[in-house]
CSV table of C-alpha atoms in Angstrom, one decimal:
chain,number,residue,atom,x,y,z
Y,182,GLY,CA,8.1,-72.8,145.5
Y,183,LEU,CA,6.0,-75.8,144.4
Y,184,ASP,CA,4.4,-76.2,147.9
Y,185,THR,CA,3.3,-72.5,147.8
Y,186,PHE,CA,1.8,-72.9,144.4
Y,187,ASN,CA,-0.1,-76.1,145.4
Y,188,LEU,CA,-1.5,-74.4,148.4
Y,189,LEU,CA,-2.6,-71.4,146.4
Y,190,ASN,CA,-4.1,-73.5,143.7
Y,191,ALA,CA,-6.1,-75.5,146.3
Y,192,GLU,CA,-7.4,-72.3,147.8
Y,193,ILE,CA,-8.5,-71.0,144.4
Y,194,ARG,CA,-10.2,-74.2,143.4
Y,195,GLY,CA,-12.1,-74.3,146.7
Y,196,ASN,CA,-13.4,-70.7,146.3
Y,197,SER,CA,-16.4,-70.8,144.1
Y,198,GLU,CA,-16.5,-67.0,143.8
Y,199,LEU,CA,-12.9,-66.8,142.6
Y,200,SER,CA,-13.3,-69.5,140.1
Y,201,LYS,CA,-16.7,-68.5,138.8
Y,202,ALA,CA,-17.0,-68.6,135.0
Y,203,LEU,CA,-17.5,-65.5,133.0
Y,204,ASP,CA,-20.3,-64.5,130.6
Y,205,THR,CA,-18.1,-65.5,127.6
Y,206,SER,CA,-15.3,-67.9,126.9
Y,207,ASP,CA,-13.1,-65.2,125.4
Y,208,THR,CA,-11.8,-64.1,128.8
Y,209,SER,CA,-12.0,-67.3,130.8
Y,210,SER,CA,-8.3,-67.5,130.9
Y,211,PHE,CA,-8.3,-64.5,133.2
Y,212,ILE,CA,-10.2,-66.3,135.9
Y,213,PRO,CA,-7.8,-67.8,138.5
Y,214,THR,CA,-8.2,-71.5,137.7
Y,215,GLN,CA,-5.0,-71.8,135.7
Y,216,PHE,CA,-1.4,-72.5,136.7
Y,217,SER,CA,-0.7,-68.8,137.4
Y,218,ALA,CA,-2.7,-65.7,137.7
Y,219,ARG,CA,-0.1,-63.7,135.9
Y,220,LEU,CA,-1.0,-62.6,132.4
Y,221,LEU,CA,1.1,-64.5,129.8
Y,222,ASP,CA,1.5,-61.8,127.1
Y,223,ASP,CA,1.8,-62.9,123.5
Y,224,VAL,CA,5.4,-62.5,122.3
Y,225,ARG,CA,5.3,-59.7,119.8
Y,226,LEU,CA,8.1,-58.3,117.7
Y,227,GLN,CA,8.9,-54.7,118.8
Y,228,LEU,CA,7.2,-52.4,116.2
Y,229,LYS,CA,9.8,-50.2,114.7
Y,230,VAL,CA,8.8,-49.5,111.1
Y,231,ALA,CA,6.3,-46.7,111.8
Y,232,ALA,CA,8.9,-45.0,114.0
Y,233,LEU,CA,11.3,-44.7,111.1
Y,234,PHE,CA,9.4,-41.7,109.8
Y,235,GLY,CA,8.9,-38.3,111.4
Y,236,ARG,CA,5.5,-36.9,112.5
Y,237,LEU,CA,3.8,-33.7,111.6
Y,238,SER,CA,1.0,-32.1,113.6
Y,239,LEU,CA,-1.8,-31.0,111.3
Y,240,PRO,CA,-4.2,-28.2,112.3
Y,241,ARG,CA,-7.1,-29.9,110.4
Y,242,SER,CA,-7.9,-32.3,107.6
Y,243,PRO,CA,-7.7,-31.9,104.7
Y,244,PHE,CA,-4.5,-29.8,105.0
Y,245,THR,CA,-2.2,-28.8,102.2
Y,246,ASN,CA,1.4,-27.7,102.6
Y,247,PRO,CA,4.2,-27.1,100.1
Y,248,ALA,CA,6.9,-29.7,99.7
Y,249,ARG,CA,10.3,-29.6,98.0
Y,250,GLY,CA,10.3,-30.5,94.3
Y,251,THR,CA,13.3,-30.8,92.0
Y,252,ARG,CA,16.4,-28.7,92.6
Y,253,ILE,CA,17.1,-25.1,91.4
Y,254,THR,CA,19.5,-25.1,88.5
Y,255,ALA,CA,22.5,-22.8,88.5
Y,256,TYR,CA,24.0,-21.8,85.1
Y,257,LEU,CA,27.4,-20.8,83.8
Y,258,VAL,CA,27.3,-17.2,82.6
Y,259,GLY,CA,29.9,-14.9,81.1
Y,260,GLU,CA,30.9,-11.4,81.9
Y,261,SER,CA,28.4,-8.6,81.0
Y,262,THR,CA,30.2,-6.3,78.6
Y,263,SER,CA,27.4,-4.2,77.3
Y,264,ASN,CA,24.0,-2.8,78.2
Y,265,SER,CA,22.3,-5.5,76.1
Y,266,SER,CA,24.1,-8.5,77.5
Y,267,THR,CA,22.2,-11.7,77.8
Y,268,LYS,CA,20.2,-12.0,81.0
Y,269,ILE,CA,21.1,-14.6,83.5
Y,270,PRO,CA,18.7,-17.5,83.1
Y,271,THR,CA,16.0,-17.8,85.7
Y,272,SER,CA,15.5,-20.8,87.8
Y,273,ASP,CA,12.3,-20.7,89.9
Y,274,PRO,CA,12.2,-22.7,93.1
Y,275,PRO,CA,10.4,-25.8,92.1
Y,276,SER,CA,7.7,-26.9,94.5
Y,277,ARG,CA,4.7,-29.1,94.8
Y,278,ASN,CA,1.9,-29.5,97.3
Y,279,VAL,CA,1.2,-32.4,99.7
Y,280,THR,CA,-2.4,-32.8,100.7
Y,281,TRP,CA,-3.0,-34.6,103.9
Y,282,THR,CA,-6.4,-36.3,104.4
Y,283,ALA,CA,-6.5,-37.9,107.8
Y,284,ILE,CA,-8.2,-41.3,108.3
Y,285,LYS,CA,-9.2,-42.6,111.6
Y,286,PHE,CA,-8.0,-45.8,113.2
Y,287,ALA,CA,-10.2,-46.9,116.1
Y,288,VAL,CA,-10.9,-50.0,118.1
Y,289,ARG,CA,-13.5,-50.8,120.8
Y,290,ASN,CA,-13.5,-53.3,123.6
Y,291,VAL,CA,-16.4,-54.1,126.0
Y,292,PHE,CA,-16.1,-56.1,129.2
Y,293,SER,CA,-18.6,-57.0,131.9
Y,294,ASP,CA,-18.6,-56.0,135.6
Y,295,GLU,CA,-18.1,-59.6,136.5
Y,296,LEU,CA,-14.9,-59.8,134.6
Y,297,ALA,CA,-13.6,-56.6,136.2
Y,298,GLU,CA,-14.5,-57.9,139.7
Y,299,ASP,CA,-13.5,-61.6,139.4
Y,300,SER,CA,-10.3,-61.5,137.6
Y,301,ILE,CA,-7.0,-61.5,139.5
Y,302,VAL,CA,-5.3,-59.6,136.7
Y,303,PRO,CA,-6.4,-55.9,136.7
Y,304,ILE,CA,-8.6,-55.8,133.6
Y,305,MET,CA,-8.6,-52.1,132.8
Y,306,PRO,CA,-4.9,-51.6,132.4
Y,307,TRP,CA,-4.6,-54.7,130.4
Y,308,VAL,CA,-7.5,-53.7,128.0
Y,309,ARG,CA,-6.0,-50.3,127.5
Y,310,SER,CA,-2.5,-51.7,126.8
Y,311,GLU,CA,-4.0,-54.2,124.2
Y,312,LEU,CA,-5.9,-51.4,122.5
Y,313,VAL,CA,-2.8,-49.3,122.3
Y,314,GLN,CA,-1.0,-52.3,120.8
Y,315,GLY,CA,-3.7,-52.7,118.3
Y,316,MET,CA,-3.3,-49.1,117.2
Y,317,ALA,CA,0.4,-49.5,116.8
Y,318,ASP,CA,-0.2,-52.6,114.8
Y,319,ALA,CA,-2.5,-50.6,112.5
Y,320,GLU,CA,0.1,-48.0,111.8
Y,321,GLU,CA,2.8,-50.6,111.2
Y,322,ASP,CA,0.7,-52.8,108.9
Y,323,SER,CA,-0.8,-49.9,106.9
Y,324,CYS,CA,2.5,-48.0,106.3
Y,325,ILE,CA,3.9,-51.2,104.8
Y,326,ASN,CA,1.0,-52.8,103.0
Y,327,GLY,CA,-1.4,-49.8,102.6
Y,328,ASP,CA,-3.3,-49.3,99.3
Y,329,ASP,CA,-6.4,-47.0,99.2
Y,330,GLN,CA,-7.5,-48.1,95.7
Y,331,THR,CA,-10.8,-49.9,95.3
Y,332,THR,CA,-9.0,-53.1,94.3
Y,333,HIS,CA,-6.1,-53.7,96.7
Y,334,GLN,CA,-2.8,-55.1,95.4
Y,335,HIS,CA,-3.2,-58.1,97.8
Y,336,SER,CA,-6.3,-60.1,96.8
Y,337,ASP,CA,-7.2,-61.0,100.4
Y,338,VAL,CA,-7.7,-57.4,101.4
Y,339,THR,CA,-11.3,-56.8,100.6
Y,340,ALA,CA,-13.1,-55.4,103.6
Y,341,ALA,CA,-13.8,-51.7,103.6
Y,342,THR,CA,-12.7,-51.5,107.3
Y,343,ASP,CA,-9.3,-53.2,106.6
Y,344,ARG,CA,-6.5,-51.0,108.0
Y,345,ARG,CA,-4.5,-51.8,104.8
Y,346,LYS,CA,-6.9,-49.6,102.8
Y,347,ALA,CA,-6.2,-46.5,104.9
Y,348,PHE,CA,-3.6,-44.9,102.6
Y,349,ASP,CA,-0.7,-45.8,100.2
Y,350,GLY,CA,2.1,-47.7,101.9
Y,351,LEU,CA,5.7,-48.6,101.1
Y,352,LEU,CA,4.9,-51.5,98.8
Y,353,LEU,CA,2.6,-49.4,96.6
Y,354,HIS,CA,5.1,-46.5,96.5
Y,355,SER,CA,7.9,-48.9,95.4
Y,356,GLY,CA,5.9,-49.7,92.3
Y,357,GLY,CA,5.9,-53.4,93.1
Y,358,SER,CA,7.9,-55.8,91.0
Y,359,SER,CA,7.8,-53.3,88.1
Y,360,GLY,CA,9.2,-50.4,90.1
Y,361,ALA,CA,12.3,-48.4,89.2
Y,362,ALA,CA,14.2,-50.0,92.1
Y,363,ALA,CA,12.7,-53.4,92.2
Y,364,VAL,CA,15.1,-56.4,92.0
Y,365,SER,CA,14.3,-60.1,92.1
Y,366,LEU,CA,16.1,-61.7,95.0
Y,367,ALA,CA,15.6,-65.2,93.9
Y,368,THR,CA,19.3,-65.2,94.4
Y,369,TYR,CA,19.6,-63.5,97.8
Y,370,SER,CA,23.0,-61.9,97.7
Y,371,ILE,CA,24.7,-58.7,98.8
Y,372,ALA,CA,25.3,-57.8,95.2
Y,373,ASN,CA,21.6,-58.0,94.4
Y,374,MET,CA,20.8,-56.0,97.5
Y,375,ARG,CA,23.2,-53.3,96.3
Y,376,SER,CA,21.4,-53.3,93.0
Y,377,ILE,CA,18.3,-52.1,94.8
Y,378,ARG,CA,20.2,-49.3,96.3
Y,379,LYS,CA,21.9,-48.4,93.0
Y,380,ALA,CA,18.5,-48.2,91.3
Y,381,MET,CA,17.3,-45.7,93.9
Y,382,GLY,CA,19.6,-43.0,92.5
Y,383,ARG,CA,20.1,-40.0,94.7
Y,384,PHE,CA,17.8,-41.4,97.3
Y,385,GLY,CA,20.2,-44.3,97.8
Y,386,VAL,CA,23.3,-42.2,98.3
Y,387,THR,CA,23.5,-41.9,102.1
Y,388,SER,CA,23.3,-45.2,104.0
Y,389,SER,CA,22.3,-43.5,107.3
Y,390,LYS,CA,19.2,-42.2,105.7
Y,391,LEU,CA,18.1,-45.6,104.5
Y,392,ALA,CA,16.5,-48.6,106.3
Y,393,TYR,CA,16.1,-52.2,105.3
Y,394,ILE,CA,12.7,-53.5,106.4
Y,395,MET,CA,12.5,-57.3,106.4
Y,396,SER,CA,10.2,-60.1,107.4
Y,397,MET,CA,11.5,-62.6,110.0
Y,398,SER,CA,12.0,-65.1,107.2
Y,399,SER,CA,14.0,-62.8,104.9
Y,400,TYR,CA,16.1,-61.6,107.9
Y,401,ILE,CA,17.0,-65.2,108.9
Y,402,THR,CA,18.0,-65.9,105.4
Y,403,ALA,CA,20.2,-62.8,105.4
Y,404,LEU,CA,22.1,-64.2,108.3
Y,405,SER,CA,23.5,-66.7,105.8
Y,406,LEU,CA,24.8,-64.2,103.3
Y,407,ASP,CA,28.4,-65.1,102.4
Y,408,GLU,CA,29.8,-61.7,103.1
Y,409,VAL,CA,28.5,-61.6,106.7
Y,410,GLU,CA,28.4,-65.2,107.9
Y,411,THR,CA,32.0,-66.1,108.7
Y,412,VAL,CA,34.7,-64.5,110.8
Y,413,ASP,CA,37.2,-64.2,108.0
Y,414,LYS,CA,34.9,-61.9,106.1
Y,415,PHE,CA,33.0,-60.1,108.8
Y,416,GLY,CA,35.2,-60.4,111.9
Y,417,PRO,CA,33.8,-60.7,115.4
Y,418,MET,CA,30.4,-59.5,114.1
Y,419,ALA,CA,30.0,-62.5,111.9
Y,420,THR,CA,26.5,-63.9,112.1
Y,421,ILE,CA,27.8,-67.3,112.9
Y,422,LEU,CA,29.0,-65.8,116.2
Y,423,ALA,CA,26.7,-63.0,116.9
Y,424,GLY,CA,23.5,-64.7,115.7
Y,425,GLU,CA,22.3,-61.3,114.4
Y,426,LEU,CA,22.8,-58.8,111.6
Y,427,ALA,CA,22.3,-55.2,112.5
Y,428,LYS,CA,23.4,-53.5,109.3
Y,429,VAL,CA,24.2,-54.1,105.6
Y,430,ASP,CA,26.6,-51.6,104.0
Y,431,GLY,CA,26.0,-49.2,106.9
Y,432,THR,CA,22.2,-49.3,106.6
Y,433,GLY,CA,20.2,-50.5,109.6
Y,434,ILE,CA,17.8,-53.5,109.4
Y,435,VAL,CA,14.3,-53.4,110.9
Y,436,VAL,CA,12.4,-56.7,111.2
Y,437,SER,CA,8.6,-56.5,111.1
Y,438,GLU,CA,5.9,-59.2,111.4
Y,439,PHE,CA,3.9,-57.2,108.9
Y,440,VAL,CA,6.2,-57.9,106.0
Y,441,ARG,CA,4.4,-60.8,104.5
Y,442,ASN,CA,5.7,-64.3,104.0
Y,443,ASP,CA,2.9,-65.6,101.8
Y,444,LEU,CA,3.4,-63.8,98.5
Y,445,ASN,CA,3.9,-64.9,94.9
Y,446,ALA,CA,7.0,-64.4,92.8
Y,447,SER,CA,5.8,-60.9,91.9
Y,448,GLY,CA,5.6,-59.8,95.5
Y,449,VAL,CA,1.8,-59.8,96.0
Y,450,TYR,CA,-0.7,-62.1,97.6
Y,451,ASP,CA,-2.8,-64.0,95.1
Y,452,GLY,CA,-4.1,-66.9,97.1
Y,453,ALA,CA,-2.4,-69.5,94.9
Y,454,THR,CA,1.4,-69.1,95.2
Y,455,THR,CA,2.2,-68.3,98.8
Y,456,THR,CA,5.9,-69.2,99.1
Y,457,LYS,CA,7.7,-65.9,98.8
Y,458,THR,CA,8.6,-62.9,100.9
Y,459,GLU,CA,10.2,-59.5,100.3
Y,460,ILE,CA,12.4,-56.8,101.7
Y,461,PHE,CA,12.2,-53.0,101.4
Y,462,LEU,CA,15.0,-50.4,101.2
Y,463,VAL,CA,13.5,-47.1,102.2
Y,464,HIS,CA,14.8,-43.5,102.1
Y,465,THR,CA,13.2,-42.6,105.4
Y,466,PRO,CA,13.2,-38.7,105.1
Y,467,SER,CA,10.9,-39.1,102.0
Y,468,PHE,CA,8.0,-40.2,104.2
Y,469,LEU,CA,6.1,-38.5,107.0
Y,470,TRP,CA,3.2,-39.1,109.3
Y,471,GLY,CA,0.6,-36.4,109.7
Y,472,ASP,CA,-1.5,-36.4,112.8
Y,473,VAL,CA,-4.7,-34.5,113.6
Y,474,GLY,CA,-4.9,-34.2,117.4
Y,475,ALA,CA,-3.5,-36.8,119.7
Y,476,ALA,CA,-4.4,-40.4,120.1
Y,477,LYS,CA,-7.4,-40.9,122.4
Y,478,SER,CA,-8.3,-43.6,124.8
Y,479,GLU,CA,-11.8,-43.1,126.3
Y,480,THR,CA,-13.8,-45.1,128.8
Y,481,ALA,CA,-17.5,-45.2,129.6
Y,482,ARG,CA,-19.7,-47.5,131.7
Y,483,ASP,CA,-23.1,-48.6,130.6
Y,484,ILE,CA,-25.2,-49.1,133.7
Y,485,GLU,CA,-28.0,-50.6,131.7
Y,486,THR,CA,-25.9,-53.6,130.6
Y,487,GLY,CA,-23.4,-53.7,133.4
Y,488,GLN,CA,-20.5,-53.3,131.0
Y,489,THR,CA,-17.5,-51.0,130.5
Y,490,VAL,CA,-16.7,-49.7,127.0
Y,491,VAL,CA,-13.1,-48.6,126.1
Y,492,VAL,CA,-12.4,-46.9,122.8
Y,493,THR,CA,-9.0,-46.0,121.4
Y,494,SER,CA,-8.7,-43.9,118.2
Y,495,ARG,CA,-6.2,-41.8,116.2
Y,496,ARG,CA,-6.5,-39.6,113.1
Y,497,THR,CA,-3.5,-39.8,110.9
Y,498,ASP,CA,-2.2,-39.9,107.4
Y,499,PHE,CA,1.0,-41.2,105.8
Y,500,GLN,CA,2.5,-39.4,102.8
Y,501,GLN,CA,5.5,-39.5,100.5
Y,502,ILE,CA,6.9,-35.9,100.7
Y,503,HIS,CA,9.8,-36.3,98.3
Y,504,SER,CA,8.9,-37.7,94.9
Y,505,PRO,CA,11.3,-39.2,92.4
Y,506,ALA,CA,12.0,-36.6,89.6
Y,507,SER,CA,13.1,-39.1,87.0
Y,508,SER,CA,12.9,-42.8,86.1
Y,509,GLY,CA,16.4,-43.3,87.4
Y,510,GLU,CA,15.5,-42.9,91.1
Y,511,GLU,CA,13.1,-44.1,93.7
Y,512,THR,CA,12.4,-43.5,97.3
Y,513,VAL,CA,11.5,-47.2,98.1
Y,514,GLY,CA,13.4,-50.1,96.7
Y,515,LEU,CA,11.9,-53.6,96.7
Y,516,GLY,CA,13.6,-57.0,96.8
Y,517,TYR,CA,11.0,-59.6,95.9
Y,518,ASN,CA,10.8,-63.3,95.0
Y,519,ILE,CA,12.6,-64.4,98.1
Y,520,ALA,CA,11.9,-67.9,99.3
Y,521,SER,CA,10.1,-67.7,102.6
């Protein structure tokens, strides 16, 4: 209770070793001079977008493997009544190659011996968990906002080490606001969301193979859609009762903090108009991760500086393995121009 806390706090304040300051202010909150010695983790949304897509183990990089192209065509043929009858038309199995070129995500953390010794919170497990979280964030962000061109689609992505320059992500594959399945959601409605799915052609047929990816802002706005808000239209799952929306037309919704809320009306960041957000409708079997080796977390101690170095890394790539065969289909639909 409060008496126990007051007693503990008095003991901590009176112990100069326990309350000794660190070599930097970055980790001072881990020294036991605060209300509690428990680590108060940042509240983070559970990362789910990167997990929507399968993973392939690659033997090396670069690595090329065949992928399915357009479908074989079967023809109507008549009975062969003579030796010189017309041959059955051929239809070779169409195929294309996918070339995987793994990039490396990596992050390094250095902490002093004093931090490891003086902190009540065990530092090594915490550092490792934060590094792993950083790697997960990199995959989530890059598979949504990735663009490996010299000039990124978002004007604030300029650093060569920015994880959003690793490979092409969902926004780029959608074609942006000019994509085949891009629909302005200035009027955010079920009808317009269905227009996205309709424009995806054969990739939008099966709802269970699709996923909506939304920002928190676009998700909260979706809770107020007329078709799902009230009991008379959506029954006991009405958002006014449940406070959540799990699916639209049988397609699951995933909320990610990496879907941006500071875009312009065309769905990109330009530094001027920052009042819009977006949603994606993705055919998940069309994309795949390719990993070279396993994720690594390595530790070394530098006795000359009295520090411990922890490095986490992973070699991976993200590829579209099914490509649209015509202008009337798309693997990623985009709803843009949503007020954030």
